């Protein structure tokens, strides 16, 4: 299949090429030119995430440079079936996407993208003998997931840009703990500055001639597509168990994860309603309530991986649904304040017996609101990170320490180093890193 740019001014390219490029040359985001449609029978015999993911993604890679590698990539990147557990009662569920190496959902997509780029660097789209530098702007979890996915992979380097002082201490430690082919830069600015800088550098033709660059942000098609797999997997499992559609409340920042859920529904999976849970960055809730879309600088909240004032994947939604009123029929969005995040973490423990992270708490709060309004149906709160990543927020509320998953324990035992840098200095540092 081919990929097209949301801005219509870039040539149509193969999916593999779109994944390798990250951003389209016209500054737009790539999307597949068509959406396959599935029936339930198309997934007969597919029960693991890797099996469901392969069936779902295969049409996109038909006659593509990645076609032969796809089964192996799915097997590796989608090896952990996310638990869909009871969340306090028999209508509410928690979709636990945090069992990967960095304990956040982004591990799935980062692993998939790394698998794709590795396969390509040995095949059709080689980058010569020079390593490909993966440039990633992060508000916390993206950088760690991408670094873990590419750490020690031959032919790759990773440069992480994160806003200095704006990621949780444990996340900051994680970002600086890789070393080797991973360079962590703490940038004097906010997340939107980091993201803007990464976009500008990826479009800088002079720089790219010297330093082959690739993207791994949620703007990359190679991250968006695999995320649809766990929604397909959870919805199919629920359909087979309960004979009902599953509805989703999804913590949302840059809108990659929730968009993937909407795409899975579009492809025919038994998914009902989708509600986006934003933190105090309310640009999406305001749009879905009827206002114009007005991107703005992000503000700092307790759910810091969602501190996004200009969600980049909105451009994809607009491309798919140019009529805003039509778009408003498809999704809803609600904003959750820091005080409500704290209250939801406490309520989740007391009423449901579950400790959740501040991001997941936004979705739990939204589900509680829906239930209070009389909402019926089966709902899954998407748990995007393990609560042990955010002890500063969660532990004072629940009054005890959260046991660390083994992956986090190992990462935190390693030393950590990040270089402080200004926005202006990053380009030169890319030239000198491992140069
Ligand atoms: C990145 C992230 C989000 C937001 O996901 P988007 O795809 O950017 O909407 C939510 N929760 C956690 C823990 C994250 O790391």
mmCIF file of C-alpha atoms in Angstrom, residues 53-354:
data_model
loop_
_atom_site.group_PDB
_atom_site.id
_atom_site.type_symbol
_atom_site.label_atom_id
_atom_site.label_comp_id
_atom_site.label_asym_id
_atom_site.label_seq_id
_atom_site.Cartn_x
_atom_site.Cartn_y
_atom_site.Cartn_z
ATOM 1 C CA UNK A 53 -1.542 -7.375 15.040
ATOM 2 C CA UNK A 54 -0.177 -9.283 12.043
ATOM 3 C CA UNK A 55 -3.652 -9.830 10.546
ATOM 4 C CA UNK A 56 -4.560 -6.188 11.123
ATOM 5 C CA UNK A 57 -1.345 -4.711 9.725
ATOM 6 C CA UNK A 58 -0.671 -7.092 6.832
ATOM 7 C CA UNK A 59 -2.776 -5.204 4.229
ATOM 8 C CA UNK A 60 -0.728 -2.030 4.803
ATOM 9 C CA UNK A 61 2.492 -3.902 4.037
ATOM 10 C CA UNK A 62 1.229 -5.790 1.012
ATOM 11 C CA UNK A 63 4.005 -5.768 -1.651
ATOM 12 C CA UNK A 64 6.040 -3.481 0.603
ATOM 13 C CA UNK A 65 9.776 -3.639 1.369
ATOM 14 C CA UNK A 66 8.743 -4.670 4.883
ATOM 15 C CA UNK A 67 6.297 -7.409 3.889
ATOM 16 C CA UNK A 68 8.644 -10.342 4.567
ATOM 17 C CA UNK A 69 9.878 -8.905 7.872
ATOM 18 C CA UNK A 70 6.422 -8.048 9.230
ATOM 19 C CA UNK A 71 5.666 -11.358 11.011
ATOM 20 C CA UNK A 72 8.987 -11.230 12.876
ATOM 21 C CA UNK A 73 8.527 -7.556 13.753
ATOM 22 C CA UNK A 74 5.050 -8.254 15.165
ATOM 23 C CA UNK A 75 6.326 -11.247 17.109
ATOM 24 C CA UNK A 76 9.040 -9.160 18.773
ATOM 25 C CA UNK A 77 7.278 -5.853 19.310
ATOM 26 C CA UNK A 78 3.851 -7.256 20.207
ATOM 27 C CA UNK A 79 5.063 -10.153 22.341
ATOM 28 C CA UNK A 80 3.333 -9.038 25.550
ATOM 29 C CA UNK A 81 -0.449 -9.553 25.575
ATOM 30 C CA UNK A 82 -1.816 -6.579 27.543
ATOM 31 C CA UNK A 83 -4.048 -7.757 30.409
ATOM 32 C CA UNK A 84 -7.674 -6.578 30.297
ATOM 33 C CA UNK A 85 -8.503 -6.792 33.992
ATOM 34 C CA UNK A 86 -11.619 -6.057 36.041
ATOM 35 C CA UNK A 87 -11.546 -2.477 37.307
ATOM 36 C CA UNK A 88 -13.636 -2.711 40.469
ATOM 37 C CA UNK A 89 -16.772 -4.248 38.904
ATOM 38 C CA UNK A 90 -17.838 -6.379 35.951
ATOM 39 C CA UNK A 91 -18.508 -3.551 33.464
ATOM 40 C CA UNK A 92 -15.328 -1.564 33.943
ATOM 41 C CA UNK A 93 -11.960 -2.803 32.761
ATOM 42 C CA UNK A 94 -8.374 -1.692 32.842
ATOM 43 C CA UNK A 95 -6.360 -2.258 29.666
ATOM 44 C CA UNK A 96 -2.839 -2.524 31.077
ATOM 45 C CA UNK A 97 -0.428 -1.354 28.400
ATOM 46 C CA UNK A 98 2.501 -0.896 30.791
ATOM 47 C CA UNK A 99 4.204 -4.277 30.930
ATOM 48 C CA UNK A 100 7.024 -3.478 28.475
ATOM 49 C CA UNK A 101 10.674 -2.522 29.140
ATOM 50 C CA UNK A 102 9.965 1.086 30.201
ATOM 51 C CA UNK A 103 6.573 0.379 31.803
ATOM 52 C CA UNK A 104 4.541 2.572 29.432
ATOM 53 C CA UNK A 105 2.357 1.873 26.389
ATOM 54 C CA UNK A 106 4.851 3.533 24.082
ATOM 55 C CA UNK A 107 7.065 0.438 24.324
ATOM 56 C CA UNK A 108 4.806 -1.363 21.849
ATOM 57 C CA UNK A 109 5.018 1.247 19.127
ATOM 58 C CA UNK A 110 8.683 2.074 19.712
ATOM 59 C CA UNK A 111 9.554 -1.614 19.430
ATOM 60 C CA UNK A 112 7.571 -1.913 16.219
ATOM 61 C CA UNK A 113 9.221 1.137 14.671
ATOM 62 C CA UNK A 114 12.674 -0.081 15.699
ATOM 63 C CA UNK A 115 11.911 -3.448 14.110
ATOM 64 C CA UNK A 116 10.840 -1.755 10.866
ATOM 65 C CA UNK A 117 13.873 0.520 10.659
ATOM 66 C CA UNK A 118 16.255 -2.341 11.477
ATOM 67 C CA UNK A 119 14.721 -4.485 8.746
ATOM 68 C CA UNK A 120 14.991 -1.593 6.259
ATOM 69 C CA UNK A 121 18.593 -0.765 7.114
ATOM 70 C CA UNK A 122 19.512 -4.303 6.058
ATOM 71 C CA UNK A 123 17.376 -4.142 2.959
ATOM 72 C CA UNK A 124 16.033 -1.872 0.286
ATOM 73 C CA UNK A 125 16.320 1.509 1.970
ATOM 74 C CA UNK A 126 19.839 1.408 3.348
ATOM 75 C CA UNK A 127 21.350 4.542 4.867
ATOM 76 C CA UNK A 128 24.766 3.806 3.412
ATOM 77 C CA UNK A 129 27.300 2.848 6.021
ATOM 78 C CA UNK A 130 26.380 5.725 8.292
ATOM 79 C CA UNK A 131 24.248 5.180 11.358
ATOM 80 C CA UNK A 132 20.731 6.550 11.369
ATOM 81 C CA UNK A 133 20.177 9.045 14.175
ATOM 82 C CA UNK A 134 16.705 8.766 15.654
ATOM 83 C CA UNK A 135 15.685 12.205 16.876
ATOM 84 C CA UNK A 136 12.984 12.175 19.500
ATOM 85 C CA UNK A 137 11.301 14.979 21.406
ATOM 86 C CA UNK A 138 9.735 13.709 24.595
ATOM 87 C CA UNK A 139 7.676 14.858 27.518
ATOM 88 C CA UNK A 140 8.868 11.756 29.366
ATOM 89 C CA UNK A 141 7.795 8.343 28.223
ATOM 90 C CA UNK A 142 8.459 8.532 24.469
ATOM 91 C CA UNK A 143 12.161 9.107 24.883
ATOM 92 C CA UNK A 144 12.645 6.181 27.235
ATOM 93 C CA UNK A 145 10.585 3.810 25.092
ATOM 94 C CA UNK A 146 12.439 4.800 21.921
ATOM 95 C CA UNK A 147 15.828 4.631 23.633
ATOM 96 C CA UNK A 148 15.021 1.153 25.011
ATOM 97 C CA UNK A 149 13.880 -0.003 21.575
ATOM 98 C CA UNK A 150 17.067 1.188 19.802
ATOM 99 C CA UNK A 151 19.614 0.797 22.616
ATOM 100 C CA UNK A 152 22.587 -1.234 21.302
ATOM 101 C CA UNK A 153 20.903 -1.841 17.941
ATOM 102 C CA UNK A 154 23.726 -1.728 15.351
ATOM 103 C CA UNK A 155 23.397 1.085 12.821
ATOM 104 C CA UNK A 156 21.347 3.366 15.071
ATOM 105 C CA UNK A 157 21.857 6.258 17.442
ATOM 106 C CA UNK A 158 19.192 7.973 19.498
ATOM 107 C CA UNK A 159 19.141 11.656 20.464
ATOM 108 C CA UNK A 160 16.504 12.509 23.077
ATOM 109 C CA UNK A 161 15.306 16.114 23.496
ATOM 110 C CA UNK A 162 13.356 16.717 26.678
ATOM 111 C CA UNK A 163 12.206 19.867 28.474
ATOM 112 C CA UNK A 164 14.582 20.500 31.364
ATOM 113 C CA UNK A 165 12.843 20.327 34.734
ATOM 114 C CA UNK A 166 9.506 19.296 33.249
ATOM 115 C CA UNK A 167 9.676 15.539 33.418
ATOM 116 C CA UNK A 168 9.303 13.532 36.623
ATOM 117 C CA UNK A 169 12.637 12.808 38.394
ATOM 118 C CA UNK A 170 12.322 9.067 37.902
ATOM 119 C CA UNK A 171 11.557 9.592 34.207
ATOM 120 C CA UNK A 172 14.533 11.940 33.885
ATOM 121 C CA UNK A 173 16.752 9.291 35.454
ATOM 122 C CA UNK A 174 15.423 6.738 33.024
ATOM 123 C CA UNK A 175 16.110 8.991 30.000
ATOM 124 C CA UNK A 176 19.739 9.468 31.007
ATOM 125 C CA UNK A 177 20.380 5.874 32.041
ATOM 126 C CA UNK A 178 21.052 4.273 28.653
ATOM 127 C CA UNK A 179 24.419 5.651 27.544
ATOM 128 C CA UNK A 180 26.184 4.030 24.579
ATOM 129 C CA UNK A 181 24.336 4.946 21.391
ATOM 130 C CA UNK A 182 21.788 7.088 23.291
ATOM 131 C CA UNK A 183 22.377 10.812 23.965
ATOM 132 C CA UNK A 184 19.985 12.563 26.375
ATOM 133 C CA UNK A 185 19.703 16.367 25.981
ATOM 134 C CA UNK A 186 17.715 18.421 28.485
ATOM 135 C CA UNK A 187 16.590 21.451 26.562
ATOM 136 C CA UNK A 188 15.989 24.926 27.921
ATOM 137 C CA UNK A 189 12.295 25.119 26.925
ATOM 138 C CA UNK A 190 8.966 23.288 27.157
ATOM 139 C CA UNK A 191 7.779 20.179 25.327
ATOM 140 C CA UNK A 192 6.281 22.130 22.449
ATOM 141 C CA UNK A 193 9.683 23.833 21.934
ATOM 142 C CA UNK A 194 11.337 20.405 21.821
ATOM 143 C CA UNK A 195 8.783 19.096 19.372
ATOM 144 C CA UNK A 196 9.046 22.158 17.125
ATOM 145 C CA UNK A 197 12.845 21.868 17.165
ATOM 146 C CA UNK A 198 12.740 18.173 16.271
ATOM 147 C CA UNK A 199 10.371 18.887 13.372
ATOM 148 C CA UNK A 200 12.590 21.715 12.082
ATOM 149 C CA UNK A 201 15.757 19.605 12.254
ATOM 150 C CA UNK A 202 14.073 16.703 10.486
ATOM 151 C CA UNK A 203 13.196 19.077 7.625
ATOM 152 C CA UNK A 204 16.725 20.555 7.481
ATOM 153 C CA UNK A 205 18.119 19.162 4.214
ATOM 154 C CA UNK A 206 21.690 20.398 4.857
ATOM 155 C CA UNK A 207 21.829 18.723 8.233
ATOM 156 C CA UNK A 208 20.343 15.507 6.907
ATOM 157 C CA UNK A 209 23.077 15.259 4.284
ATOM 158 C CA UNK A 210 25.643 15.244 7.079
ATOM 159 C CA UNK A 211 23.693 13.302 9.670
ATOM 160 C CA UNK A 212 21.081 10.839 8.409
ATOM 161 C CA UNK A 213 18.056 11.503 10.613
ATOM 162 C CA UNK A 214 14.951 9.549 11.419
ATOM 163 C CA UNK A 215 11.944 10.293 13.559
ATOM 164 C CA UNK A 216 10.346 8.201 16.246
ATOM 165 C CA UNK A 217 7.771 10.592 17.646
ATOM 166 C CA UNK A 218 4.129 9.708 17.560
ATOM 167 C CA UNK A 219 4.063 11.546 14.213
ATOM 168 C CA UNK A 220 5.740 8.500 12.665
ATOM 169 C CA UNK A 221 3.391 6.176 10.832
ATOM 170 C CA UNK A 222 5.491 3.309 12.183
ATOM 171 C CA UNK A 223 4.269 4.170 15.647
ATOM 172 C CA UNK A 224 0.691 5.005 14.841
ATOM 173 C CA UNK A 225 -0.219 1.784 13.038
ATOM 174 C CA UNK A 226 0.925 -0.821 15.600
ATOM 175 C CA UNK A 227 -1.018 0.946 18.346
ATOM 176 C CA UNK A 228 -4.225 -0.076 16.605
ATOM 177 C CA UNK A 229 -3.245 -3.696 17.337
ATOM 178 C CA UNK A 230 -3.884 -3.627 21.093
ATOM 179 C CA UNK A 231 -7.277 -2.010 20.633
ATOM 180 C CA UNK A 232 -8.182 -4.671 18.090
ATOM 181 C CA UNK A 233 -6.889 -7.364 20.437
ATOM 182 C CA UNK A 234 -8.780 -6.068 23.508
ATOM 183 C CA UNK A 235 -12.008 -5.484 21.580
ATOM 184 C CA UNK A 236 -11.903 -8.928 19.978
ATOM 185 C CA UNK A 237 -11.202 -10.603 23.281
ATOM 186 C CA UNK A 238 -14.085 -8.776 24.906
ATOM 187 C CA UNK A 239 -16.387 -9.563 22.004
ATOM 188 C CA UNK A 240 -15.510 -13.251 22.238
ATOM 189 C CA UNK A 241 -15.943 -13.289 26.057
ATOM 190 C CA UNK A 242 -18.961 -11.044 26.509
ATOM 191 C CA UNK A 243 -20.530 -10.608 23.067
ATOM 192 C CA UNK A 244 -20.454 -6.830 23.449
ATOM 193 C CA UNK A 245 -18.572 -3.897 22.012
ATOM 194 C CA UNK A 246 -15.906 -2.412 24.237
ATOM 195 C CA UNK A 247 -15.846 1.363 24.785
ATOM 196 C CA UNK A 248 -12.583 3.141 25.611
ATOM 197 C CA UNK A 249 -11.552 6.071 27.823
ATOM 198 C CA UNK A 250 -8.049 7.027 26.707
ATOM 199 C CA UNK A 251 -5.508 9.354 28.366
ATOM 200 C CA UNK A 252 -4.590 11.749 25.575
ATOM 201 C CA UNK A 253 -1.742 14.156 24.900
ATOM 202 C CA UNK A 254 -0.391 14.148 21.371
ATOM 203 C CA UNK A 255 -3.386 12.072 20.287
ATOM 204 C CA UNK A 256 -1.429 9.151 18.820
ATOM 205 C CA UNK A 257 -2.794 6.455 21.085
ATOM 206 C CA UNK A 258 -6.436 7.513 20.885
ATOM 207 C CA UNK A 259 -6.240 8.055 17.119
ATOM 208 C CA UNK A 260 -5.075 4.448 16.764
ATOM 209 C CA UNK A 261 -8.198 3.321 18.627
ATOM 210 C CA UNK A 262 -10.390 5.347 16.279
ATOM 211 C CA UNK A 263 -8.572 3.764 13.321
ATOM 212 C CA UNK A 264 -9.144 0.256 14.689
ATOM 213 C CA UNK A 265 -12.861 1.072 14.923
ATOM 214 C CA UNK A 266 -12.827 2.483 11.405
ATOM 215 C CA UNK A 267 -11.350 -0.815 10.176
ATOM 216 C CA UNK A 268 -14.339 -2.689 11.548
ATOM 217 C CA UNK A 269 -13.263 -3.834 15.012
ATOM 218 C CA UNK A 270 -16.037 -4.125 17.650
ATOM 219 C CA UNK A 271 -15.232 -0.839 19.388
ATOM 220 C CA UNK A 272 -18.052 1.387 20.646
ATOM 221 C CA UNK A 273 -17.525 4.869 21.926
ATOM 222 C CA UNK A 274 -14.131 6.515 22.393
ATOM 223 C CA UNK A 275 -13.626 9.329 24.894
ATOM 224 C CA UNK A 276 -10.351 11.229 25.062
ATOM 225 C CA UNK A 277 -9.235 12.156 28.570
ATOM 226 C CA UNK A 278 -7.069 15.282 28.551
ATOM 227 C CA UNK A 279 -5.431 16.910 31.546
ATOM 228 C CA UNK A 280 -5.773 20.691 32.071
ATOM 229 C CA UNK A 281 -4.465 21.185 28.504
ATOM 230 C CA UNK A 282 -7.986 21.504 27.174
ATOM 231 C CA UNK A 283 -7.512 22.247 23.468
ATOM 232 C CA UNK A 284 -9.202 18.969 22.419
ATOM 233 C CA UNK A 285 -12.093 19.095 24.938
ATOM 234 C CA UNK A 286 -12.811 22.652 23.778
ATOM 235 C CA UNK A 287 -12.792 21.626 20.121
ATOM 236 C CA UNK A 288 -15.066 18.635 20.681
ATOM 237 C CA UNK A 289 -17.417 20.858 22.705
ATOM 238 C CA UNK A 290 -17.843 23.038 19.611
ATOM 239 C CA UNK A 291 -15.075 25.664 19.732
ATOM 240 C CA UNK A 292 -12.530 26.253 16.962
ATOM 241 C CA UNK A 293 -9.313 24.264 17.207
ATOM 242 C CA UNK A 294 -6.838 26.654 18.851
ATOM 243 C CA UNK A 295 -3.409 25.144 19.567
ATOM 244 C CA UNK A 296 -1.422 26.928 22.278
ATOM 245 C CA UNK A 297 1.610 26.392 24.527
ATOM 246 C CA UNK A 298 1.368 23.394 26.825
ATOM 247 C CA UNK A 299 0.960 23.868 30.575
ATOM 248 C CA UNK A 300 2.517 21.680 33.263
ATOM 249 C CA UNK A 301 0.250 19.164 35.024
ATOM 250 C CA UNK A 302 0.541 16.023 37.151
ATOM 251 C CA UNK A 303 -0.049 13.925 34.016
ATOM 252 C CA UNK A 304 3.074 15.382 32.445
ATOM 253 C CA UNK A 305 3.363 13.048 29.449
ATOM 254 C CA UNK A 306 0.119 14.681 28.277
ATOM 255 C CA UNK A 307 1.252 18.312 28.679
ATOM 256 C CA UNK A 308 0.609 19.104 25.041
ATOM 257 C CA UNK A 309 -1.055 22.280 23.828
ATOM 258 C CA UNK A 310 -0.786 21.476 20.122
ATOM 259 C CA UNK A 311 -1.471 17.753 19.633
ATOM 260 C CA UNK A 312 0.290 16.895 16.366
ATOM 261 C CA UNK A 313 -1.981 14.011 15.410
ATOM 262 C CA UNK A 314 -4.959 16.365 15.217
ATOM 263 C CA UNK A 315 -3.756 17.108 11.695
ATOM 264 C CA UNK A 316 -4.396 13.463 10.799
ATOM 265 C CA UNK A 317 -7.889 13.560 12.295
ATOM 266 C CA UNK A 318 -8.685 16.711 10.336
ATOM 267 C CA UNK A 319 -7.399 15.128 7.151
ATOM 268 C CA UNK A 320 -9.600 12.079 7.670
ATOM 269 C CA UNK A 321 -12.630 14.181 8.681
ATOM 270 C CA UNK A 322 -12.396 17.664 7.157
ATOM 271 C CA UNK A 323 -15.878 18.520 8.436
ATOM 272 C CA UNK A 324 -15.475 19.435 12.136
ATOM 273 C CA UNK A 325 -19.077 18.546 12.924
ATOM 274 C CA UNK A 326 -18.624 15.099 11.456
ATOM 275 C CA UNK A 327 -15.464 14.705 13.518
ATOM 276 C CA UNK A 328 -17.320 15.748 16.668
ATOM 277 C CA UNK A 329 -19.742 12.876 16.086
ATOM 278 C CA UNK A 330 -16.917 10.355 16.239
ATOM 279 C CA UNK A 331 -15.076 11.284 19.412
ATOM 280 C CA UNK A 332 -15.619 13.100 22.686
ATOM 281 C CA UNK A 333 -13.034 14.686 24.929
ATOM 282 C CA UNK A 334 -12.995 15.825 28.542
ATOM 283 C CA UNK A 335 -10.500 17.835 30.564
ATOM 284 C CA UNK A 336 -9.303 16.736 34.016
ATOM 285 C CA UNK A 337 -7.679 19.112 36.520
ATOM 286 C CA UNK A 338 -4.761 18.216 38.795
ATOM 287 C CA UNK A 339 -7.102 18.160 41.803
ATOM 288 C CA UNK A 340 -9.356 15.727 39.940
ATOM 289 C CA UNK A 341 -6.340 13.573 39.035
ATOM 290 C CA UNK A 342 -5.402 13.318 42.717
ATOM 291 C CA UNK A 343 -8.977 12.527 43.711
ATOM 292 C CA UNK A 344 -9.261 9.882 40.972
ATOM 293 C CA UNK A 345 -6.054 8.138 42.108
ATOM 294 C CA UNK A 346 -7.414 7.946 45.642
ATOM 295 C CA UNK A 347 -10.900 6.869 44.530
ATOM 296 C CA UNK A 348 -9.447 4.205 42.266
ATOM 297 C CA UNK A 349 -7.628 2.671 45.226
ATOM 298 C CA UNK A 350 -10.532 2.969 47.649
ATOM 299 C CA UNK A 351 -13.429 2.012 45.383
ATOM 300 C CA UNK A 352 -11.683 -0.282 42.900
ATOM 301 C CA UNK A 353 -8.627 -1.565 44.755
ATOM 302 C CA UNK A 354 -6.203 -0.410 42.035
#
